[in-house]
């Protein structure tokens, strides 16, 4: 019953789409039939071209994301464990949190060029915020009782950091990564739509400009699948690494 | 502490200004220059036109998307059949970048403001839905039971127990989606628009008007910051009974 209900919404949307496509009321440009989209999708995914575009978008997204993960976790733990670092860095992060970093993109193009580097830099910047903020929250929430017991048993500061602080923060780090990963995808697609000559976002705009709606929707489908698969992969990785904590990673 | 912070800010700006005086590439302006251009632009009528155009896209989108997100999220968090029907669809499509729907929306609703507002609403829907959902689900059972025990009806419990206890997370969701509405607004305007701050920055970039680029950047930064502060103020008002900030 449960799976039936969850399927109902998807099923009825697809059915409505196909009916709209077949009814002939609308131009097929507005509602291309599902069969045509699937056809284009298979052609896009099977062809070397599609794989190349996917690879380009993927390495931009994951490159910026990985950089942000490394830098963000270090800054976040630092801000969570040191009052001085928090006092100096917290205003910088909370003051610019609500500012759309995308507005920096034109400047990034001048600084880093129109290729991948400006996109990776923007992905890095946008992903940094959620990772830093949630990691910091986690590092601050490490139970003092755990630290006191470790101190009591004669553990050194380095040992306490490695054996108590980091493991206690890891669930939060993953929560931050899970928020940041879709952001990385969004930023890559947007920047590729705005100015690029390759990547999935560019393909969408290109197909739209040549009025090939079915191909455009095939690429949209590929992007959607990619976002979903990346999220699932991160959740699986977290399940492996953070087996001791069953924290819901959507919100801490 | 405040003195240290202000000192750091001034130090960063001073170093930037010194670097600028010693010669930076054309595209990097010094803080004093940026401020001068910004003040000059504030005196013109053009900038306000772009600000109004942008806000008329971002705010309706934010209002529609988050109102729907909160309503459906609270509903899915309380009613099981609704949860089973809606939540899988929302959670599966959550990691998908919603901006890819923009070209399709442009075909359906035209290249004007409607497609932009709808895409902003779509983007704002997700964070508010998920937060309201978890907020409603996280209502302490004991409170609901005590309400039932004292003879409160279903709707009364929803309004007096579930909604207040979900409110902190609802505000957390609103904060995310307000920031998101500005990002998506900016993106849609950079992709295609004839007005708005995103259009202004794109045009400035194409004509190498670096001063305009920074004016637009500073304007959007100020708007984003002001909107966030306003929302935080509302949150403090609405959650006055809650002692610690969420």
Short mmCIF file of C-alpha atoms in Angstrom, two decimals:
data_model
loop_
_atom_site.label_atom_id
_atom_site.label_comp_id
_atom_site.label_asym_id
_atom_site.label_seq_id
_atom_site.Cartn_x
_atom_site.Cartn_y
_atom_site.Cartn_z
CA UNK A 1 0.00 0.00 0.00
CA UNK A 2 2.79 2.33 0.96
CA UNK A 3 4.79 1.79 -2.22
CA UNK A 4 1.60 2.03 -4.24
CA UNK A 5 0.81 5.46 -2.84
CA UNK A 6 4.33 6.73 -3.42
CA UNK A 7 4.12 5.53 -6.98
CA UNK A 8 0.74 7.17 -7.52
CA UNK A 9 2.04 10.73 -7.75
CA UNK A 10 4.87 9.89 -10.15
CA UNK A 11 2.57 7.71 -12.21
CA UNK A 12 -0.16 10.29 -12.53
CA UNK A 13 2.31 13.03 -13.51
CA UNK A 14 3.77 10.81 -16.24
CA UNK A 15 0.30 9.81 -17.40
CA UNK A 16 -0.86 13.43 -17.54
CA UNK A 17 2.26 14.33 -19.50
CA UNK A 18 1.74 11.57 -22.05
CA UNK A 19 -1.95 12.48 -22.42
CA UNK A 20 -1.03 16.13 -22.96
CA UNK A 21 1.50 15.04 -25.57
CA UNK A 22 -0.97 12.80 -27.39
CA UNK A 23 -4.02 15.04 -27.18
CA UNK A 24 -2.76 17.28 -29.94
CA UNK A 25 -3.99 20.38 -28.12
CA UNK A 26 -0.48 21.62 -27.62
CA UNK A 27 2.39 21.91 -29.97
CA UNK A 28 4.64 18.84 -29.58
CA UNK A 29 7.43 21.34 -28.91
CA UNK A 30 5.81 22.11 -25.57
CA UNK A 31 5.02 18.52 -24.59
CA UNK A 32 7.16 16.03 -26.50
CA UNK A 33 5.97 12.47 -25.94
CA UNK A 34 7.75 10.31 -23.37
CA UNK A 35 8.85 7.85 -26.03
CA UNK A 36 10.69 10.58 -27.92
CA UNK A 37 12.36 11.84 -24.76
CA UNK A 38 13.43 8.32 -23.83
CA UNK A 39 14.76 7.83 -27.32
CA UNK A 40 16.83 11.01 -27.16
CA UNK A 41 17.97 10.12 -23.66
CA UNK A 42 19.33 6.75 -24.73
CA UNK A 43 21.05 8.34 -27.69
CA UNK A 44 22.57 11.01 -25.44
CA UNK A 45 23.78 8.61 -22.75
CA UNK A 46 25.04 5.97 -25.17
CA UNK A 47 26.94 8.42 -27.35
CA UNK A 48 30.51 9.51 -26.61
CA UNK A 49 29.30 13.10 -26.74
CA UNK A 50 26.91 12.74 -23.83
CA UNK A 51 29.49 10.96 -21.70
CA UNK A 52 31.97 13.72 -22.39
CA UNK A 53 29.55 16.50 -21.38
CA UNK A 54 28.57 14.60 -18.24
CA UNK A 55 32.23 14.14 -17.35
CA UNK A 56 32.93 17.86 -17.82
CA UNK A 57 30.05 18.89 -15.54
CA UNK A 58 30.90 16.18 -13.03
CA UNK A 59 34.52 17.13 -12.59
CA UNK A 60 33.65 20.81 -12.21
CA UNK A 61 31.04 20.02 -9.57
CA UNK A 62 33.08 17.43 -7.69
CA UNK A 63 36.33 19.41 -7.97
CA UNK A 64 34.83 22.48 -6.30
CA UNK A 65 32.92 20.30 -3.85
CA UNK A 66 36.02 18.35 -2.79
CA UNK A 67 38.03 21.55 -2.28
CA UNK A 68 35.19 23.04 -0.24
CA UNK A 69 34.91 19.85 1.81
CA UNK A 70 38.59 19.88 2.78
CA UNK A 71 38.80 23.62 3.50
CA UNK A 72 35.33 23.80 5.05
CA UNK A 73 35.89 20.93 7.49
CA UNK A 74 39.19 22.45 8.67
CA UNK A 75 37.68 25.93 9.11
CA UNK A 76 34.52 24.52 10.69
CA UNK A 77 36.37 22.44 13.30
CA UNK A 78 38.69 25.36 14.00
CA UNK A 79 35.73 27.70 14.51
CA UNK A 80 33.96 25.13 16.67
CA UNK A 81 36.91 24.45 18.97
CA UNK A 82 38.69 27.79 19.21
CA UNK A 83 37.04 30.91 20.59
CA UNK A 84 39.54 33.14 18.83
CA UNK A 85 38.92 31.55 15.40
CA UNK A 86 35.17 31.78 15.97
CA UNK A 87 35.36 35.46 16.93
CA UNK A 88 37.38 36.32 13.84
CA UNK A 89 35.73 34.08 11.23
CA UNK A 90 32.12 33.92 12.36
CA UNK A 91 31.22 37.49 11.28
CA UNK A 92 32.76 36.81 7.87
CA UNK A 93 30.57 33.76 7.35
CA UNK A 94 27.32 34.88 8.95
CA UNK A 95 27.57 38.35 7.39
CA UNK A 96 27.91 37.04 3.85
CA UNK A 97 25.72 33.95 4.27
CA UNK A 98 22.63 35.45 2.66
CA UNK A 99 24.53 37.15 -0.15
CA UNK A 100 24.15 35.31 -3.46
CA UNK A 101 27.71 34.34 -4.30
CA UNK A 102 26.60 33.81 -7.88
CA UNK A 103 26.86 37.59 -8.32
CA UNK A 104 30.64 37.16 -8.14
CA UNK A 105 30.63 34.98 -11.24
CA UNK A 106 31.27 37.80 -13.76
CA UNK A 107 34.28 38.88 -11.70
CA UNK A 108 35.47 35.29 -11.44
CA UNK A 109 35.35 35.07 -15.21
CA UNK A 110 37.79 37.96 -15.43
CA UNK A 111 40.03 36.55 -12.72
CA UNK A 112 40.01 32.85 -13.59
CA UNK A 113 39.04 32.91 -17.25
CA UNK A 114 35.93 31.59 -18.96
CA UNK A 115 36.91 27.91 -18.71
CA UNK A 116 36.44 25.44 -15.88
CA UNK A 117 38.42 27.31 -13.25
CA UNK A 118 35.91 30.14 -12.70
CA UNK A 119 33.13 27.56 -12.31
CA UNK A 120 35.11 25.40 -9.90
CA UNK A 121 35.94 28.51 -7.85
CA UNK A 122 32.28 29.49 -7.60
CA UNK A 123 31.24 25.94 -6.67
CA UNK A 124 33.92 26.00 -3.97
CA UNK A 125 32.64 29.28 -2.55
CA UNK A 126 28.96 28.28 -2.52
CA UNK A 127 29.67 24.84 -1.00
CA UNK A 128 31.96 26.26 1.68
CA UNK A 129 29.15 27.93 3.65
CA UNK A 130 26.92 24.97 4.52
CA UNK A 131 29.94 22.77 5.26
CA UNK A 132 31.61 25.33 7.56
CA UNK A 133 28.40 26.25 9.38
CA UNK A 134 27.21 22.70 10.06
CA UNK A 135 30.71 21.36 10.88
CA UNK A 136 31.22 24.23 13.31
CA UNK A 137 27.92 23.44 14.99
CA UNK A 138 28.98 19.80 15.32
CA UNK A 139 32.44 20.58 16.69
CA UNK A 140 30.88 22.91 19.24
CA UNK A 141 28.37 20.26 20.32
CA UNK A 142 30.96 17.63 21.26
CA UNK A 143 29.88 16.50 24.71
CA UNK A 144 32.25 17.94 27.33
CA UNK A 145 31.81 14.77 29.36
CA UNK A 146 33.59 12.80 26.63
CA UNK A 147 36.49 15.25 26.58
CA UNK A 148 36.74 15.32 30.36
CA UNK A 149 36.84 11.54 30.55
CA UNK A 150 39.55 11.40 27.91
CA UNK A 151 41.56 14.02 29.80
CA UNK A 152 41.02 12.12 32.99
CA UNK A 153 42.44 9.00 31.44
CA UNK A 154 45.53 10.94 30.44
CA UNK A 155 44.98 11.42 26.72
CA UNK A 156 47.05 14.13 25.07
CA UNK A 157 45.42 17.05 23.25
CA UNK A 158 46.27 15.59 19.86
CA UNK A 159 44.83 12.25 20.86
CA UNK A 160 41.64 13.86 22.18
CA UNK A 161 41.28 15.74 18.93
CA UNK A 162 41.76 12.64 16.78
CA UNK A 163 39.83 10.18 18.92
CA UNK A 164 37.05 12.29 20.44
CA UNK A 165 36.46 15.58 18.63
CA UNK A 166 36.74 14.35 15.05
CA UNK A 167 34.59 11.20 15.41
CA UNK A 168 31.93 13.18 17.27
CA UNK A 169 31.87 15.78 14.49
CA UNK A 170 31.81 13.38 11.54
CA UNK A 171 27.99 12.96 11.46
CA UNK A 172 27.63 16.72 11.22
CA UNK A 173 30.30 16.90 8.54
CA UNK A 174 28.27 14.49 6.46
CA UNK A 175 25.12 16.51 7.09
CA UNK A 176 26.96 19.56 5.74
CA UNK A 177 28.26 17.62 2.74
CA UNK A 178 24.77 16.43 1.96
CA UNK A 179 23.47 20.00 1.89
CA UNK A 180 26.45 21.15 -0.19
CA UNK A 181 26.37 18.44 -2.86
CA UNK A 182 23.14 19.55 -4.58
CA UNK A 183 24.40 23.13 -4.30
CA UNK A 184 27.49 22.11 -6.26
CA UNK A 185 25.30 20.65 -8.99
CA UNK A 186 23.06 23.74 -9.09
CA UNK A 187 26.00 26.12 -9.40
CA UNK A 188 27.68 24.09 -12.14
CA UNK A 189 24.49 23.89 -14.19
CA UNK A 190 23.72 27.60 -13.73
CA UNK A 191 27.22 28.75 -14.68
CA UNK A 192 27.23 26.45 -17.68
CA UNK A 193 23.90 27.86 -18.74
CA UNK A 194 25.17 31.43 -18.38
CA UNK A 195 28.51 31.12 -20.08
CA UNK A 196 30.11 27.95 -21.34
CA UNK A 197 30.81 25.97 -24.44
CA UNK A 198 30.52 22.53 -22.88
CA UNK A 199 28.90 20.69 -20.01
CA UNK A 200 25.33 19.58 -19.37
CA UNK A 201 24.00 23.06 -18.58
CA UNK A 202 25.30 24.30 -21.92
CA UNK A 203 23.59 21.36 -23.67
CA UNK A 204 20.24 22.34 -22.18
CA UNK A 205 20.52 25.92 -23.42
CA UNK A 206 21.82 24.77 -26.78
CA UNK A 207 18.92 22.35 -27.30
CA UNK A 208 16.48 25.07 -26.27
CA UNK A 209 18.00 27.55 -28.70
CA UNK A 210 17.67 25.02 -31.51
CA UNK A 211 14.09 24.26 -30.38
CA UNK A 212 14.76 20.57 -29.80
CA UNK A 213 12.60 20.21 -26.72
CA UNK A 214 12.84 16.43 -26.64
CA UNK A 215 16.62 16.57 -26.57
CA UNK A 216 16.52 19.33 -23.97
CA UNK A 217 14.31 17.22 -21.71
CA UNK A 218 16.61 14.24 -22.23
CA UNK A 219 19.53 16.32 -20.90
CA UNK A 220 17.35 17.60 -18.05
CA UNK A 221 16.62 13.97 -17.22
CA UNK A 222 20.35 13.16 -17.29
CA UNK A 223 21.06 16.06 -14.90
CA UNK A 224 18.27 14.96 -12.58
CA UNK A 225 19.59 11.39 -12.53
CA UNK A 226 23.13 12.58 -11.90
CA UNK A 227 22.01 14.70 -8.93
CA UNK A 228 20.05 11.79 -7.52
CA UNK A 229 22.87 9.26 -7.96
CA UNK A 230 25.45 11.56 -6.35
CA UNK A 231 23.17 12.06 -3.34
CA UNK A 232 22.60 8.31 -2.99
CA UNK A 233 26.36 7.67 -3.26
CA UNK A 234 27.05 10.16 -0.47
CA UNK A 235 24.38 8.58 1.73
CA UNK A 236 25.87 5.12 1.08
CA UNK A 237 29.36 6.38 1.92
CA UNK A 238 28.05 7.91 5.12
CA UNK A 239 26.33 4.66 6.04
CA UNK A 240 29.69 2.90 5.71
CA UNK A 241 31.82 5.46 7.54
CA UNK A 242 29.45 6.66 10.26
CA UNK A 243 27.98 3.32 11.20
CA UNK A 244 27.83 4.26 14.90
CA UNK A 245 25.48 7.18 14.50
CA UNK A 246 22.01 7.06 13.05
CA UNK A 247 21.62 10.82 12.73
CA UNK A 248 19.23 11.99 10.06
CA UNK A 249 21.48 13.83 7.66
CA UNK A 250 18.83 16.07 6.24
CA UNK A 251 18.74 18.31 9.24
CA UNK A 252 20.73 18.32 12.40
CA UNK B 1 35.59 41.39 20.70
CA UNK B 2 33.66 43.86 18.57
CA UNK B 3 36.76 46.05 18.35
CA UNK B 4 38.82 43.10 17.10
CA UNK B 5 36.20 42.33 14.45
CA UNK B 6 35.91 45.91 13.22
CA UNK B 7 39.70 46.16 13.26
CA UNK B 8 40.03 43.05 11.13
CA UNK B 9 37.46 44.36 8.64
CA UNK B 10 39.23 47.72 8.38
CA UNK B 11 42.60 46.00 8.01
CA UNK B 12 41.32 43.83 5.14
CA UNK B 13 39.79 46.84 3.37
CA UNK B 14 42.98 48.89 3.91
CA UNK B 15 45.21 46.17 2.46
CA UNK B 16 42.83 45.87 -0.50
CA UNK B 17 42.92 49.63 -1.04
CA UNK B 18 46.74 49.70 -0.87
CA UNK B 19 46.96 46.88 -3.38
CA UNK B 20 44.59 48.78 -5.63
CA UNK B 21 46.67 51.96 -5.42
CA UNK B 22 49.79 49.99 -6.25
CA UNK B 23 48.08 48.69 -9.34
CA UNK B 24 45.62 45.84 -9.82
CA UNK B 25 44.12 44.60 -13.11
CA UNK B 26 41.25 46.69 -14.54
CA UNK B 27 38.57 44.35 -13.27
CA UNK B 28 39.56 44.72 -9.60
CA UNK B 29 38.43 48.00 -8.07
CA UNK B 30 39.47 49.33 -4.68
CA UNK B 31 36.88 49.55 -1.88
CA UNK B 32 36.86 53.36 -1.91
CA UNK B 33 36.21 53.37 -5.67
CA UNK B 34 33.42 50.82 -5.34
CA UNK B 35 31.77 52.84 -2.61
CA UNK B 36 32.04 56.03 -4.66
CA UNK B 37 30.42 54.39 -7.69
CA UNK B 38 27.76 52.84 -5.47
CA UNK B 39 26.82 56.18 -3.93
CA UNK B 40 26.78 57.79 -7.36
CA UNK B 41 24.48 55.03 -8.65
CA UNK B 42 22.15 55.43 -5.68
CA UNK B 43 21.48 58.96 -6.92
CA UNK B 44 20.27 57.72 -10.30
CA UNK B 45 16.83 56.43 -11.13
CA UNK B 46 18.09 53.47 -13.20
CA UNK B 47 19.34 51.42 -10.27
CA UNK B 48 16.01 51.59 -8.44
CA UNK B 49 14.21 50.35 -11.55
CA UNK B 50 16.45 47.27 -11.61
CA UNK B 51 16.03 46.70 -7.88
CA UNK B 52 12.23 46.84 -8.15
CA UNK B 53 12.26 44.51 -11.17
CA UNK B 54 14.40 41.99 -9.30
CA UNK B 55 12.39 42.13 -6.09
CA UNK B 56 9.13 41.72 -8.01
CA UNK B 57 10.49 38.39 -9.23
CA UNK B 58 12.20 37.11 -6.10
CA UNK B 59 9.56 37.98 -3.50
CA UNK B 60 6.41 36.57 -5.20
CA UNK B 61 8.38 33.41 -6.03
CA UNK B 62 9.56 33.14 -2.45
CA UNK B 63 6.05 33.76 -1.09
CA UNK B 64 4.34 31.21 -3.35
CA UNK B 65 7.01 28.54 -2.99
CA UNK B 66 7.45 28.75 0.74
CA UNK B 67 3.72 29.05 1.48
CA UNK B 68 3.10 25.86 -0.49
CA UNK B 69 6.17 24.21 1.03
CA UNK B 70 5.14 24.98 4.60
CA UNK B 71 1.49 23.98 4.07
CA UNK B 72 2.27 20.70 2.31
CA UNK B 73 5.23 19.95 4.61
CA UNK B 74 3.11 20.35 7.74
CA UNK B 75 0.37 18.25 6.14
CA UNK B 76 2.81 15.50 5.17
CA UNK B 77 4.35 15.61 8.63
CA UNK B 78 0.99 15.02 10.31
CA UNK B 79 -1.18 12.93 7.96
CA UNK B 80 0.21 9.53 7.12
CA UNK B 81 -1.52 8.97 3.78
CA UNK B 82 -0.36 12.38 2.61
CA UNK B 83 3.17 11.58 3.77
CA UNK B 84 3.21 8.30 1.81
CA UNK B 85 1.93 9.98 -1.32
CA UNK B 86 4.01 13.16 -1.37
CA UNK B 87 7.25 12.62 0.54
CA UNK B 88 8.88 10.03 -1.75
CA UNK B 89 8.37 12.33 -4.74
CA UNK B 90 9.78 15.35 -2.90
CA UNK B 91 12.77 13.55 -1.42
CA UNK B 92 13.70 11.86 -4.70
CA UNK B 93 13.66 15.13 -6.63
CA UNK B 94 15.32 17.14 -3.84
CA UNK B 95 18.95 16.67 -5.02
CA UNK B 96 18.01 17.62 -8.58
CA UNK B 97 19.02 21.17 -9.55
CA UNK B 98 15.64 22.84 -10.12
CA UNK B 99 17.12 25.54 -12.37
CA UNK B 100 17.24 23.04 -15.26
CA UNK B 101 13.47 23.39 -15.48
CA UNK B 102 13.87 27.05 -16.47
CA UNK B 103 14.11 26.41 -20.25
CA UNK B 104 10.99 24.25 -20.09
CA UNK B 105 9.14 26.88 -18.03
CA UNK B 106 10.23 29.46 -20.59
CA UNK B 107 8.58 27.41 -23.32
CA UNK B 108 5.40 26.91 -21.32
CA UNK B 109 4.93 30.29 -19.69
CA UNK B 110 6.88 32.59 -21.98
CA UNK B 111 10.19 34.31 -21.40
CA UNK B 112 8.67 36.99 -19.18
CA UNK B 113 8.38 37.18 -15.43
CA UNK B 114 5.92 34.29 -14.95
CA UNK B 115 8.48 31.61 -15.78
CA UNK B 116 11.03 33.26 -13.51
CA UNK B 117 8.63 33.55 -10.57
CA UNK B 118 7.54 29.94 -10.98
CA UNK B 119 11.11 28.62 -11.08
CA UNK B 120 11.94 30.63 -7.94
CA UNK B 121 8.81 29.22 -6.28
CA UNK B 122 9.86 25.69 -7.25
CA UNK B 123 13.34 26.18 -5.80
CA UNK B 124 11.92 27.69 -2.56
CA UNK B 125 9.41 24.89 -2.13
CA UNK B 126 11.95 22.19 -1.26
CA UNK B 127 13.79 23.59 1.77
CA UNK B 128 10.57 24.84 3.36
CA UNK B 129 8.77 21.54 2.71
CA UNK B 130 11.55 19.42 4.18
CA UNK B 131 11.97 21.62 7.25
CA UNK B 132 8.24 21.90 7.94
CA UNK B 133 7.95 18.13 7.45
CA UNK B 134 10.66 17.35 9.99
CA UNK B 135 9.36 20.04 12.29
CA UNK B 136 5.87 18.54 12.33
CA UNK B 137 7.21 14.99 12.63
CA UNK B 138 9.39 15.99 15.54
CA UNK B 139 6.48 17.20 17.66
CA UNK B 140 6.89 15.56 21.09
CA UNK B 141 4.28 12.79 21.43
CA UNK B 142 3.67 13.67 25.06
CA UNK B 143 2.41 17.12 24.08
CA UNK B 144 -0.01 15.67 21.52
CA UNK B 145 -1.24 13.08 24.04
CA UNK B 146 -1.75 15.65 26.74
CA UNK B 147 -3.67 17.80 24.28
CA UNK B 148 -5.88 14.84 23.36
CA UNK B 149 -6.30 13.96 27.01
CA UNK B 150 -7.55 17.42 27.78
CA UNK B 151 -10.14 17.05 25.06
CA UNK B 152 -8.65 19.20 22.30
CA UNK B 153 -9.90 18.44 18.79
CA UNK B 154 -7.73 17.45 15.86
CA UNK B 155 -7.52 20.94 14.40
CA UNK B 156 -6.91 22.52 17.75
CA UNK B 157 -3.97 20.19 18.34
CA UNK B 158 -2.62 20.98 14.90
CA UNK B 159 -2.86 24.74 15.45
CA UNK B 160 -1.83 24.86 19.08
CA UNK B 161 0.69 22.00 19.39
CA UNK B 162 2.05 20.85 16.04
CA UNK B 163 2.50 24.25 14.38
CA UNK B 164 4.25 25.97 17.32
CA UNK B 165 6.60 23.05 17.82
CA UNK B 166 7.45 22.98 14.11
CA UNK B 167 7.98 26.74 13.97
CA UNK B 168 11.74 26.86 14.69
CA UNK B 169 12.45 24.48 11.81
CA UNK B 170 9.95 26.32 9.60
CA UNK B 171 11.99 29.48 10.10
CA UNK B 172 15.21 27.59 9.37
CA UNK B 173 13.64 26.50 6.08
CA UNK B 174 12.47 30.02 5.29
CA UNK B 175 15.99 31.32 5.82
CA UNK B 176 17.43 28.83 3.35
CA UNK B 177 14.75 29.49 0.76
CA UNK B 178 15.04 33.27 1.03
CA UNK B 179 18.75 33.01 0.21
CA UNK B 180 17.88 30.54 -2.55
CA UNK B 181 15.25 32.87 -4.05
CA UNK B 182 17.92 35.54 -4.51
CA UNK B 183 20.33 33.09 -6.11
CA UNK B 184 17.74 31.73 -8.54
CA UNK B 185 16.45 35.24 -9.31
CA UNK B 186 19.96 36.32 -10.15
CA UNK B 187 20.58 33.23 -12.28
CA UNK B 188 17.37 33.60 -14.28
CA UNK B 189 18.14 37.25 -14.90
CA UNK B 190 21.64 36.46 -16.06
CA UNK B 191 20.33 33.79 -18.42
CA UNK B 192 17.61 35.93 -19.94
CA UNK B 193 16.05 39.21 -18.87
CA UNK B 194 15.72 42.83 -19.96
CA UNK B 195 15.80 44.29 -16.46
CA UNK B 196 16.90 43.44 -12.95
CA UNK B 197 20.20 43.25 -11.13
CA UNK B 198 21.30 40.04 -12.84
CA UNK B 199 20.70 41.68 -16.21
CA UNK B 200 22.62 44.76 -15.04
CA UNK B 201 25.69 42.74 -14.05
CA UNK B 202 25.58 40.75 -17.28
CA UNK B 203 25.34 43.90 -19.33
CA UNK B 204 28.12 45.56 -17.35
CA UNK B 205 30.32 42.53 -17.97
CA UNK B 206 29.65 42.57 -21.70
CA UNK B 207 30.43 46.26 -22.02
CA UNK B 208 33.38 46.06 -19.60
CA UNK B 209 31.75 48.57 -17.24
CA UNK B 210 33.47 47.30 -14.13
CA UNK B 211 32.02 50.08 -11.98
CA UNK B 212 28.46 48.95 -12.82
CA UNK B 213 29.43 45.34 -12.13
CA UNK B 214 30.48 46.19 -8.58
CA UNK B 215 27.47 48.44 -8.02
CA UNK B 216 25.17 45.57 -8.97
CA UNK B 217 27.16 43.16 -6.80
CA UNK B 218 27.04 45.46 -3.79
CA UNK B 219 23.31 46.08 -4.28
CA UNK B 220 22.44 42.39 -4.38
CA UNK B 221 24.69 41.75 -1.36
CA UNK B 222 22.95 44.50 0.60
CA UNK B 223 19.48 43.25 -0.38
CA UNK B 224 20.36 39.66 0.53
CA UNK B 225 21.78 40.73 3.87
CA UNK B 226 18.84 43.02 4.67
CA UNK B 227 16.28 40.35 3.77
CA UNK B 228 18.03 37.83 5.98
CA UNK B 229 18.19 40.25 8.90
CA UNK B 230 14.50 41.07 8.48
CA UNK B 231 13.62 37.38 8.55
CA UNK B 232 15.76 36.85 11.66
CA UNK B 233 13.90 39.73 13.30
CA UNK B 234 10.56 38.09 12.48
CA UNK B 235 11.86 34.81 13.85
CA UNK B 236 12.89 36.39 17.13
CA UNK B 237 9.46 37.99 17.38
CA UNK B 238 7.57 34.80 16.56
CA UNK B 239 9.75 32.58 18.70
CA UNK B 240 10.02 34.87 21.69
CA UNK B 241 8.99 31.96 23.91
CA UNK B 242 11.92 29.89 22.73
CA UNK B 243 15.05 30.62 24.69
CA UNK B 244 17.87 29.33 22.51
CA UNK B 245 18.20 30.26 18.84
CA UNK B 246 17.71 27.42 16.40
#
